[in-house]
PDB file of C-alpha atoms and ligand atoms in Angstrom:
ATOM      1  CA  UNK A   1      48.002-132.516  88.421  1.00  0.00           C
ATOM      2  CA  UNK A   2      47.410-131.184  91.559  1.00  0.00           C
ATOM      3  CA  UNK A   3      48.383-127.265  91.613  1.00  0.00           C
ATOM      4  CA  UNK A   4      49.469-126.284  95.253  1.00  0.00           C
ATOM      5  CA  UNK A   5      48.652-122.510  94.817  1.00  0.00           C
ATOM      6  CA  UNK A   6      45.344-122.846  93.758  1.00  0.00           C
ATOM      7  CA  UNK A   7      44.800-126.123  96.488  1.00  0.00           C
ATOM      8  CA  UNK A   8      46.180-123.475  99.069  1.00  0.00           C
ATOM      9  CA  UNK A   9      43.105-120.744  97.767  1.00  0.00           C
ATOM     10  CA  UNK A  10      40.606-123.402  97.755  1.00  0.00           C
ATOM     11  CA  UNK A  11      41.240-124.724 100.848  1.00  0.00           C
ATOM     12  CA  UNK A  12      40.656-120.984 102.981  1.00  0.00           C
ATOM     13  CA  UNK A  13      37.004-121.027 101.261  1.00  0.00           C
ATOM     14  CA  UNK A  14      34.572-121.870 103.576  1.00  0.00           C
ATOM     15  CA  UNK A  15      31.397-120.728 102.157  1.00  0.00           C
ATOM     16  CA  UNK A  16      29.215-122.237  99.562  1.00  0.00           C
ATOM     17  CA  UNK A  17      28.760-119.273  97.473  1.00  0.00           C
ATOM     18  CA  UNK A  18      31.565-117.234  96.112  1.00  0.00           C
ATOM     19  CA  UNK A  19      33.013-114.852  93.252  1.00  0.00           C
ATOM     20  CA  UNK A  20      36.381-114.794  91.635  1.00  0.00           C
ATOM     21  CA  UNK A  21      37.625-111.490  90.789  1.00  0.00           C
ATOM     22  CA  UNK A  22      39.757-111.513  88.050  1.00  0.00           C
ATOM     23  CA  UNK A  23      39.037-115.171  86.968  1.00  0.00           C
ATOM     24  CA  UNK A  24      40.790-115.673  84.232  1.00  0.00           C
ATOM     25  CA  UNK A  25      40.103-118.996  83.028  1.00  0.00           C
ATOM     26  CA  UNK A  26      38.479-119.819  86.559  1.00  0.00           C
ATOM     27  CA  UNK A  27      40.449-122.649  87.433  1.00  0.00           C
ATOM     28  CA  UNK A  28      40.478-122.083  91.447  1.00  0.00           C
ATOM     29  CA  UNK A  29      36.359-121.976  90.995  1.00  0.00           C
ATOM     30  CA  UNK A  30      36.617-125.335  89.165  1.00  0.00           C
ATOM     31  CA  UNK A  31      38.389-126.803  91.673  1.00  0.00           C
ATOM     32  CA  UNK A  32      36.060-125.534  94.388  1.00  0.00           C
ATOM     33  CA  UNK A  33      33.425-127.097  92.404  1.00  0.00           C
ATOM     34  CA  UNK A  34      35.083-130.443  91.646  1.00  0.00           C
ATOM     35  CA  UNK A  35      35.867-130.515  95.432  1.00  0.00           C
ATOM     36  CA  UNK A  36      31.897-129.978  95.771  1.00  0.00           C
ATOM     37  CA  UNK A  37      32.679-127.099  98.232  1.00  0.00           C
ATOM     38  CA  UNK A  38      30.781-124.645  96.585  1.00  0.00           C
ATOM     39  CA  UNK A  39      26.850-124.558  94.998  1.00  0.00           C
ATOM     40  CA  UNK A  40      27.328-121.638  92.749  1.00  0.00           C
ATOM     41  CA  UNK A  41      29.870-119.113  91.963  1.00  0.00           C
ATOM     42  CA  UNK A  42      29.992-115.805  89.962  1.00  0.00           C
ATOM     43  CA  UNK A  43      32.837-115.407  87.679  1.00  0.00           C
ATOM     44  CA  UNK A  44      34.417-111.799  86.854  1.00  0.00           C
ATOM     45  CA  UNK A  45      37.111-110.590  85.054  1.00  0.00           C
ATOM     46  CA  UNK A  46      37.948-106.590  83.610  1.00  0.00           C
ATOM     47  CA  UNK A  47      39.171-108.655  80.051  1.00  0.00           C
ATOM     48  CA  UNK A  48      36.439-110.159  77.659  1.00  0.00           C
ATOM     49  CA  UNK A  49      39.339-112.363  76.346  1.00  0.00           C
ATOM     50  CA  UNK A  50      40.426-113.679  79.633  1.00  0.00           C
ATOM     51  CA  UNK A  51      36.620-113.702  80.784  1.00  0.00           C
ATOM     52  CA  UNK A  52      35.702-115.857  77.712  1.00  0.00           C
ATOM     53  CA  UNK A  53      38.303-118.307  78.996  1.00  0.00           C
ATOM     54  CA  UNK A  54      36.405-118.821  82.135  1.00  0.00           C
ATOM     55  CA  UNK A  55      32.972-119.253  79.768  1.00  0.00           C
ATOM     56  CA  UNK A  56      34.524-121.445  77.638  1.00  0.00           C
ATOM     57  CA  UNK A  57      35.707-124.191  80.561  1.00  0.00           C
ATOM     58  CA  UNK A  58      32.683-124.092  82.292  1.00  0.00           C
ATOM     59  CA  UNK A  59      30.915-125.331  79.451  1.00  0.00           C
ATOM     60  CA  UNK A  60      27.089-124.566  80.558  1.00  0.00           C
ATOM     61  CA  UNK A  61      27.169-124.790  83.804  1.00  0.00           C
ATOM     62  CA  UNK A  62      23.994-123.677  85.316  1.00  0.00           C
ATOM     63  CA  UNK A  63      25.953-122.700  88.722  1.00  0.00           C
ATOM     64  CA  UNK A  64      27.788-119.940  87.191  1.00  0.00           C
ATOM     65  CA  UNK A  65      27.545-116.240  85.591  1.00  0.00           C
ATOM     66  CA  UNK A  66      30.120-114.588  84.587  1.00  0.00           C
ATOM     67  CA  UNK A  67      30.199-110.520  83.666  1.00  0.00           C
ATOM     68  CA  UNK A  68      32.911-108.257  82.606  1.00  0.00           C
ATOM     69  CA  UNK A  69      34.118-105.363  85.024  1.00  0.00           C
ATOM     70  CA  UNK A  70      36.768-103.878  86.994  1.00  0.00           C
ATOM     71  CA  UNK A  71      36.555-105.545  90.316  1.00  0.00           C
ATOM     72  CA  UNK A  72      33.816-105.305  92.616  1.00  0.00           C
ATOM     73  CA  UNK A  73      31.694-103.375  90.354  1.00  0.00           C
ATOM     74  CA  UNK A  74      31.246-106.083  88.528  1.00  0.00           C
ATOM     75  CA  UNK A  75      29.287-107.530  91.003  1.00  0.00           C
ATOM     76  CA  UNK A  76      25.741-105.778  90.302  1.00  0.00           C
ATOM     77  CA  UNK A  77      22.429-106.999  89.523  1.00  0.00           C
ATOM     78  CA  UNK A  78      21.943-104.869  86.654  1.00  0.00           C
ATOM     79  CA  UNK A  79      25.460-105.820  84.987  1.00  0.00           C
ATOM     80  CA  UNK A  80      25.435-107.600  81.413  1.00  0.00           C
ATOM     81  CA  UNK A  81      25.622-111.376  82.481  1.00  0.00           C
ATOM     82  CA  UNK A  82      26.891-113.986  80.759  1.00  0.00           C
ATOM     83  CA  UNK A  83      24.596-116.942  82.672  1.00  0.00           C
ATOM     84  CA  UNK A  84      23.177-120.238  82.054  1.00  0.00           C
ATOM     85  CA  UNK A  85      21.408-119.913  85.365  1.00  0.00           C
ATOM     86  CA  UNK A  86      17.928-118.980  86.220  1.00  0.00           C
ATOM     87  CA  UNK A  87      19.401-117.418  89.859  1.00  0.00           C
ATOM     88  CA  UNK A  88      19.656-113.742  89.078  1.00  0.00           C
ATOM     89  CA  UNK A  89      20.525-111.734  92.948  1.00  0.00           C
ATOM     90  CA  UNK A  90      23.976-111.523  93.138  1.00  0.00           C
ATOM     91  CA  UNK A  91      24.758-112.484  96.692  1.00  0.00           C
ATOM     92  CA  UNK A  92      28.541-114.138  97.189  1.00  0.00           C
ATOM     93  CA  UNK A  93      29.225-114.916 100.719  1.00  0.00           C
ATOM     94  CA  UNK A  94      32.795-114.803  99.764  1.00  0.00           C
ATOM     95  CA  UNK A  95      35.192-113.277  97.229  1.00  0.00           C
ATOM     96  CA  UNK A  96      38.324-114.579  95.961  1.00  0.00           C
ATOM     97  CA  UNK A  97      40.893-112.718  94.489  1.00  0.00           C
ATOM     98  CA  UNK A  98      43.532-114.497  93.394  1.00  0.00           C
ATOM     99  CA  UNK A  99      47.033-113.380  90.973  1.00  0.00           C
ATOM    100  CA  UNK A 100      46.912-110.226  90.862  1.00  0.00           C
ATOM    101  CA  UNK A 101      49.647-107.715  92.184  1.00  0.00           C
ATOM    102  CA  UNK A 102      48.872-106.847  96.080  1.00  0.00           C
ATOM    103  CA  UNK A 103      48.664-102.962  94.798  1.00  0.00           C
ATOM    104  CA  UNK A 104      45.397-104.433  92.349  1.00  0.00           C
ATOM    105  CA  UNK A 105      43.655-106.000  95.538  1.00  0.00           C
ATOM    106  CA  UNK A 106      44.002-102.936  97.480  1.00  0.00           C
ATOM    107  CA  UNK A 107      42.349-100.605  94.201  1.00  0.00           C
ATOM    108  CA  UNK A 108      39.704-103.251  94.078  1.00  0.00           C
ATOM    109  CA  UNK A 109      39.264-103.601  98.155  1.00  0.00           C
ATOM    110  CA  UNK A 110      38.555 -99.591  98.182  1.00  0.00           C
ATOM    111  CA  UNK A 111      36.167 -99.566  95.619  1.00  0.00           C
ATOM    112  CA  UNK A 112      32.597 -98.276  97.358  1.00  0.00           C
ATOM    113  CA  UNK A 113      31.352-101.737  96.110  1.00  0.00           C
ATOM    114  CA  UNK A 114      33.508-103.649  98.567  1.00  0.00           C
ATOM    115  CA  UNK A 115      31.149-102.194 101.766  1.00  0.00           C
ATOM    116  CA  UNK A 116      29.149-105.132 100.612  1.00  0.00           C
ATOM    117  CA  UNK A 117      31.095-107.851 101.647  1.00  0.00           C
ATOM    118  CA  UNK A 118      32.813-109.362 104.443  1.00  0.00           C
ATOM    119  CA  UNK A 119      34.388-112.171 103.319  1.00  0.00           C
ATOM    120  CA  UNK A 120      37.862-112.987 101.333  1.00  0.00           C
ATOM    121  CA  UNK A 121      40.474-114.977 100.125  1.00  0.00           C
ATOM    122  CA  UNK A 122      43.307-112.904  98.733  1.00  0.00           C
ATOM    123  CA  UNK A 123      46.481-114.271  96.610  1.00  0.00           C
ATOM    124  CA  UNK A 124      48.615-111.373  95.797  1.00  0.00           C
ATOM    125  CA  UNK A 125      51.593-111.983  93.672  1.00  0.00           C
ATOM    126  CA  UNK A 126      53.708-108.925  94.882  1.00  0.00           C
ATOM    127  CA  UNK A 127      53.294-106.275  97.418  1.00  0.00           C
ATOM    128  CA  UNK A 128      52.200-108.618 100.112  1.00  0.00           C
ATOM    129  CA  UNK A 129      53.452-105.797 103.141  1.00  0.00           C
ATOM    130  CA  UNK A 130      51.730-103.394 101.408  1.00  0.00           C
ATOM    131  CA  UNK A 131      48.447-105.752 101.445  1.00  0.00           C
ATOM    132  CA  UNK A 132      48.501-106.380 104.617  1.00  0.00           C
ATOM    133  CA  UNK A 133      49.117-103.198 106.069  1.00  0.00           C
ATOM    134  CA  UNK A 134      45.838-101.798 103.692  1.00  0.00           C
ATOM    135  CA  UNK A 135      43.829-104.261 105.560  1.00  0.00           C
ATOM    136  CA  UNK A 136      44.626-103.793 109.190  1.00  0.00           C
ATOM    137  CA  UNK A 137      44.532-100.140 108.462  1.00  0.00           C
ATOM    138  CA  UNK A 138      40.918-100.841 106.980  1.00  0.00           C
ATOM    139  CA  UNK A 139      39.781-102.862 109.933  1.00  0.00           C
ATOM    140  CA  UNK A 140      39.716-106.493 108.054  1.00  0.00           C
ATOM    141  CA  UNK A 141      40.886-109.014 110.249  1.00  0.00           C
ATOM    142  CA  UNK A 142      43.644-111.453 108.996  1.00  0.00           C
ATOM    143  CA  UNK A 143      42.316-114.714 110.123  1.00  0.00           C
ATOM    144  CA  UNK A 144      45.110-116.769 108.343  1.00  0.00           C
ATOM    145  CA  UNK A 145      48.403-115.964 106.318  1.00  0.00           C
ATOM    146  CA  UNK A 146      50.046-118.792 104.834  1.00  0.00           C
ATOM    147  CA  UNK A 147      53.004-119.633 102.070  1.00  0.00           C
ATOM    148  CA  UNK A 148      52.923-122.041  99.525  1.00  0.00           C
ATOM    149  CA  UNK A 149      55.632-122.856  96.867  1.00  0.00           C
ATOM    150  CA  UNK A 150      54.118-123.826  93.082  1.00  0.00           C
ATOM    151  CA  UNK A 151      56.682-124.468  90.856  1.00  0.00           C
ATOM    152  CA  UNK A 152      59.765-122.023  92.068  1.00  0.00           C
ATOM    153  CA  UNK A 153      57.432-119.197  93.291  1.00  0.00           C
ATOM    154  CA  UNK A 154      56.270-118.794  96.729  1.00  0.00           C
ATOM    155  CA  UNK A 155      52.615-116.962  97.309  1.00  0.00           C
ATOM    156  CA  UNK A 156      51.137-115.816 100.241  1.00  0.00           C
ATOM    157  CA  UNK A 157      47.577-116.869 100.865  1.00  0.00           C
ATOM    158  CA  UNK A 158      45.621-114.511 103.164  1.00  0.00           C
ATOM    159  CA  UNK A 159      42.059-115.375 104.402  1.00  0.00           C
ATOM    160  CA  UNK A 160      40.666-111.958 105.937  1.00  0.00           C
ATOM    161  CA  UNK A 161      37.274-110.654 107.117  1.00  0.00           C
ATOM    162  CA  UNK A 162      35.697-107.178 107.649  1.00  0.00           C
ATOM    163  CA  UNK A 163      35.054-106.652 110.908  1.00  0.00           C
ATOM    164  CA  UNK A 164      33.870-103.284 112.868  1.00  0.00           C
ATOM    165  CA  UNK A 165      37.176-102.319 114.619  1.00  0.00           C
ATOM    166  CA  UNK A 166      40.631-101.800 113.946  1.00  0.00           C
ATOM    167  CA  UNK A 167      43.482-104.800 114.305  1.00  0.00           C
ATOM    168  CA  UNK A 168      46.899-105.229 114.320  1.00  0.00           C
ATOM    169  CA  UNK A 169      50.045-106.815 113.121  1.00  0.00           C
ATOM    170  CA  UNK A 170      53.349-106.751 114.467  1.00  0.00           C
ATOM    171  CA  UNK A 171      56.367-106.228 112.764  1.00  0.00           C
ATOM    172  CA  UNK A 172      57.196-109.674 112.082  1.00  0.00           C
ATOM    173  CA  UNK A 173      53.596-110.647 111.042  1.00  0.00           C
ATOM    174  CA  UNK A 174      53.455-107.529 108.897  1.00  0.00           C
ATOM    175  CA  UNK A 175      56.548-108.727 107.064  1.00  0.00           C
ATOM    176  CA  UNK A 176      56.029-112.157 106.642  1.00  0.00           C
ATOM    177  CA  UNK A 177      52.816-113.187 107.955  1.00  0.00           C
ATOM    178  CA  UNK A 178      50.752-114.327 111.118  1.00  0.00           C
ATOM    179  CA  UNK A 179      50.324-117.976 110.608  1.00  0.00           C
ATOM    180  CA  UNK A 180      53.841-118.275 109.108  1.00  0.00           C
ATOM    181  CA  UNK A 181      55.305-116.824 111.807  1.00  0.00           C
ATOM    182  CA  UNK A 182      52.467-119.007 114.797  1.00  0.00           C
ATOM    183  CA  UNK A 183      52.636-122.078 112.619  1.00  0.00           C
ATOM    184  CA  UNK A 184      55.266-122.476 110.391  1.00  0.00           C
ATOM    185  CA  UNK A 185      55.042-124.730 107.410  1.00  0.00           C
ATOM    186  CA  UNK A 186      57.788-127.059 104.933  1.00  0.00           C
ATOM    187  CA  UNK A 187      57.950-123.847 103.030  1.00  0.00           C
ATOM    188  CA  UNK A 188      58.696-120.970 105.229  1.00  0.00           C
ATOM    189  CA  UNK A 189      62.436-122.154 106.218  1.00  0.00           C
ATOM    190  CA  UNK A 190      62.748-122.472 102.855  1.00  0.00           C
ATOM    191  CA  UNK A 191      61.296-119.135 101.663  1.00  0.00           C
ATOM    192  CA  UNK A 192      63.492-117.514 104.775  1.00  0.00           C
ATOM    193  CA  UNK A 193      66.580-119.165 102.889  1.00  0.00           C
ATOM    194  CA  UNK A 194      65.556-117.878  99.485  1.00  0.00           C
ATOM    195  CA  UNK A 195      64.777-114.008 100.920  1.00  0.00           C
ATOM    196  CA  UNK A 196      68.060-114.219 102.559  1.00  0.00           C
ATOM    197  CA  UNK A 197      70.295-115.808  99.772  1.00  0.00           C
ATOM    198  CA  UNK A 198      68.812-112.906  97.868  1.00  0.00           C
ATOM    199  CA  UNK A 199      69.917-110.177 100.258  1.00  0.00           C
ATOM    200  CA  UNK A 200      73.195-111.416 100.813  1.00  0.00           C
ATOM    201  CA  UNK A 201      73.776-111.765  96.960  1.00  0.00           C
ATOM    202  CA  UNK A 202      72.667-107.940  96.393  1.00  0.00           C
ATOM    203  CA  UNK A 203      75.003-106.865  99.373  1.00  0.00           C
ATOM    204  CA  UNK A 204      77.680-108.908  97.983  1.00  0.00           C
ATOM    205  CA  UNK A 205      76.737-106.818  93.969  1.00  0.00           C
ATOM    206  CA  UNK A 206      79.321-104.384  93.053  1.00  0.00           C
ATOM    207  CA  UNK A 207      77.374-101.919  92.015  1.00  0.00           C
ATOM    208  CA  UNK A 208      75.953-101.958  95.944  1.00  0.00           C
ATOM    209  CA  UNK A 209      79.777-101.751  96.872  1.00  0.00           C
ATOM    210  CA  UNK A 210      80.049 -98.441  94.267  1.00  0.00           C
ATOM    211  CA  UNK A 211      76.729 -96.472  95.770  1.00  0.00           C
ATOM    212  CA  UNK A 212      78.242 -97.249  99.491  1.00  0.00           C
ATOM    213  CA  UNK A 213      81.648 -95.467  97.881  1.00  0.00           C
ATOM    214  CA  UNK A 214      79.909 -92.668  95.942  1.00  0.00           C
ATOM    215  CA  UNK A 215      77.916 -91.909  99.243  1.00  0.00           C
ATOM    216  CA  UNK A 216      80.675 -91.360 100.962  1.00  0.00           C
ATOM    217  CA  UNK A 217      82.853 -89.527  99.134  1.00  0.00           C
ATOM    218  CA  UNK A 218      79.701 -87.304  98.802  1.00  0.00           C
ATOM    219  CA  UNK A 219      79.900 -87.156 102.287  1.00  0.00           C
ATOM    220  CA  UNK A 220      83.598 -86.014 102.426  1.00  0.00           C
ATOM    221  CA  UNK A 221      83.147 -83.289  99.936  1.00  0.00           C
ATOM    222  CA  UNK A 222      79.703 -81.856 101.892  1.00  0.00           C
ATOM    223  CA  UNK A 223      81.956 -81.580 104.761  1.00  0.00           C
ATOM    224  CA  UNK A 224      85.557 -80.084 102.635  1.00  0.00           C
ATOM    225  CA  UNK A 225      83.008 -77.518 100.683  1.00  0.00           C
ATOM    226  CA  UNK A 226      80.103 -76.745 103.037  1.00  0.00           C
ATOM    227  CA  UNK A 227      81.338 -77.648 106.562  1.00  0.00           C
ATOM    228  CA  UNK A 228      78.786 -76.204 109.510  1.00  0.00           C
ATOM    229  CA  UNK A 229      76.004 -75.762 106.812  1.00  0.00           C
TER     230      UNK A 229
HETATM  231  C1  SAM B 301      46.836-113.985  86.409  1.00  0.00           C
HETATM  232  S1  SAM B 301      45.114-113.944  86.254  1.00  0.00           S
HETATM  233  C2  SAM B 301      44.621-114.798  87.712  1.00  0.00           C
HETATM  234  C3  SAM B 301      43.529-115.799  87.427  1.00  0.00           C
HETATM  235  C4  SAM B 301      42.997-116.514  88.645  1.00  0.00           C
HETATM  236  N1  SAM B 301      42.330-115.605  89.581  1.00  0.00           N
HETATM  237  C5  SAM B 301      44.084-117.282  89.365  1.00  0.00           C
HETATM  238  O1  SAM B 301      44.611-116.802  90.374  1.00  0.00           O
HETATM  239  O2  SAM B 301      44.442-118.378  88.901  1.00  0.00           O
HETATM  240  C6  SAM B 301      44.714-112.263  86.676  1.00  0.00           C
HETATM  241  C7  SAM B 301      43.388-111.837  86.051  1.00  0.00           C
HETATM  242  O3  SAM B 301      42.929-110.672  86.715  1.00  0.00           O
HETATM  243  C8  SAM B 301      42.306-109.850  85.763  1.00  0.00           C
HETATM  244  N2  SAM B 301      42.231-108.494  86.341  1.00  0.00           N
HETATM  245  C9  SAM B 301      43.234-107.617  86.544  1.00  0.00           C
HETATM  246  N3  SAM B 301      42.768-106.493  87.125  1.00  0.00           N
HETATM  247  C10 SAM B 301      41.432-106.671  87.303  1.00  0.00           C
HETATM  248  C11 SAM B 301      40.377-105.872  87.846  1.00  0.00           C
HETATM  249  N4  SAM B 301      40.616-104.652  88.329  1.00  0.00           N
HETATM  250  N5  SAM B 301      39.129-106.371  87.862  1.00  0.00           N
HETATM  251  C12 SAM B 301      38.873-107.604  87.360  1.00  0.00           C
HETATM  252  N6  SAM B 301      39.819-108.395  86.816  1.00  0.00           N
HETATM  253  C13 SAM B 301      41.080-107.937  86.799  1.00  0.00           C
HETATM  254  C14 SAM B 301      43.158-109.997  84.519  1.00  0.00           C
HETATM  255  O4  SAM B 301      42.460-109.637  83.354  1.00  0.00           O
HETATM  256  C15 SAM B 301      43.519-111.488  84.577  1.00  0.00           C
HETATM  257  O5  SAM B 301      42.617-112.255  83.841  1.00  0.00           O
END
């Protein structure tokens, strides 16, 4: 069965080599090479367990090695690999990292190791603002930002590249993305009506109603007990 979040990573790769940080069990890499998109991919994870997942599906295939590491440092020739192939240089034209929380991307995007490459596919699961705003303060430019819905979760897909000068973001993009906002899909009205359901429901919580109270009667006895200060 087709899954939309992963469909939605594969389809903002564009180069024939890549790496998946954090694979996992390397599904988004298996369907970049069942879509024949890619010739050869290096799959990394900081968890043996979750790494031997990845080894496990890919069942000797000579197009991948897969090491053990904390994000981009992983990514070095002189790394334990786990590898069918004979290629040894470790040269991905494009990185993938893919569900992990947007505060993870940013720890792995400021390792030194990340100088190295220019290329990536980001899927964070929370802190999405926070993503974006690391990488137009870190002169990466956003080239698309889209939403997808798997299941009853929405994701935000970002395809970025390093370039040598700063960019920017508006407000709006900053919040909820460029591509969302320039060419909305099915699912951002329908991400707009879940945000804002969710608002309105906290405003409408009691315990909202009591801190609104409690902040004002603070309020009322600064000004009985200290007025002028
Ligand atoms: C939820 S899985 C995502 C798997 C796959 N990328 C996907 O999106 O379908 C997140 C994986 O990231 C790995 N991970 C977390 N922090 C990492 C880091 N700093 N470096 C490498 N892998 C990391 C975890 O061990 C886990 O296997």
């Amino acid at each position: 069965m087709t899954n939309l979040r992963i469909s939605a990573i594969c389809n903002c790769v564009d180069k024939t080599v890549v790496a998946e940080i954090g694979a996992d069990h390397g599904y988004i890499t298996k369907q970049l090479f069942e879509q024949k998109k890619i010739e050869f991919a290096y799959l990394t994870d900081i968890s043996k367990k979750c790494l031997q997942k990845a080894v496990d599906n890919f069942n000797n295939n000579t197009q991948c090695m897969f090491c053990i590491g904390n994000g981009l440092q992983a990514l070095k020739q002189e790394n334990i690999w786990i590898n069918n192939s004979k290629k040894q240089d470790i040269n991905p034209q494009q990185i993938i990292i893919a569900g992990m929380g947007g505060n993870e991307i940013i720890q792995i995007l400021s390792q030194t190791e990340a100088k190295a490459y220019s290329n990536f596919v980001l899927q964070p699961q929370r802190n999405v603002v926070e993503l974006r705003n690391f990488l137009i303060e870190n002169n990466f430019e956003i080239l698309s930002d889209t939403l997808v819905k798997e299941g009853k979760i929405f994701y935000f897909v970002i395809k970025t590249k390093k370039t040598d000068k700063k960019s920017s973001l508006t407000l709006d993009e900053l919040m909820f993305g460029k591509t969302n906002l320039a060419q909305p899909n099915k699912y951002f009205l329908e991400y707009l009506n879940f945000e804002e359901e969710k608002l309105l429901n906290i405003l409408k919580n009691k315990k909202v109603k009591e801190i609104e109270d409690k902040l004002e009667k603070i309020k009322q006895i600064k000004l009985k007990t200290h007025k002028g200060e």
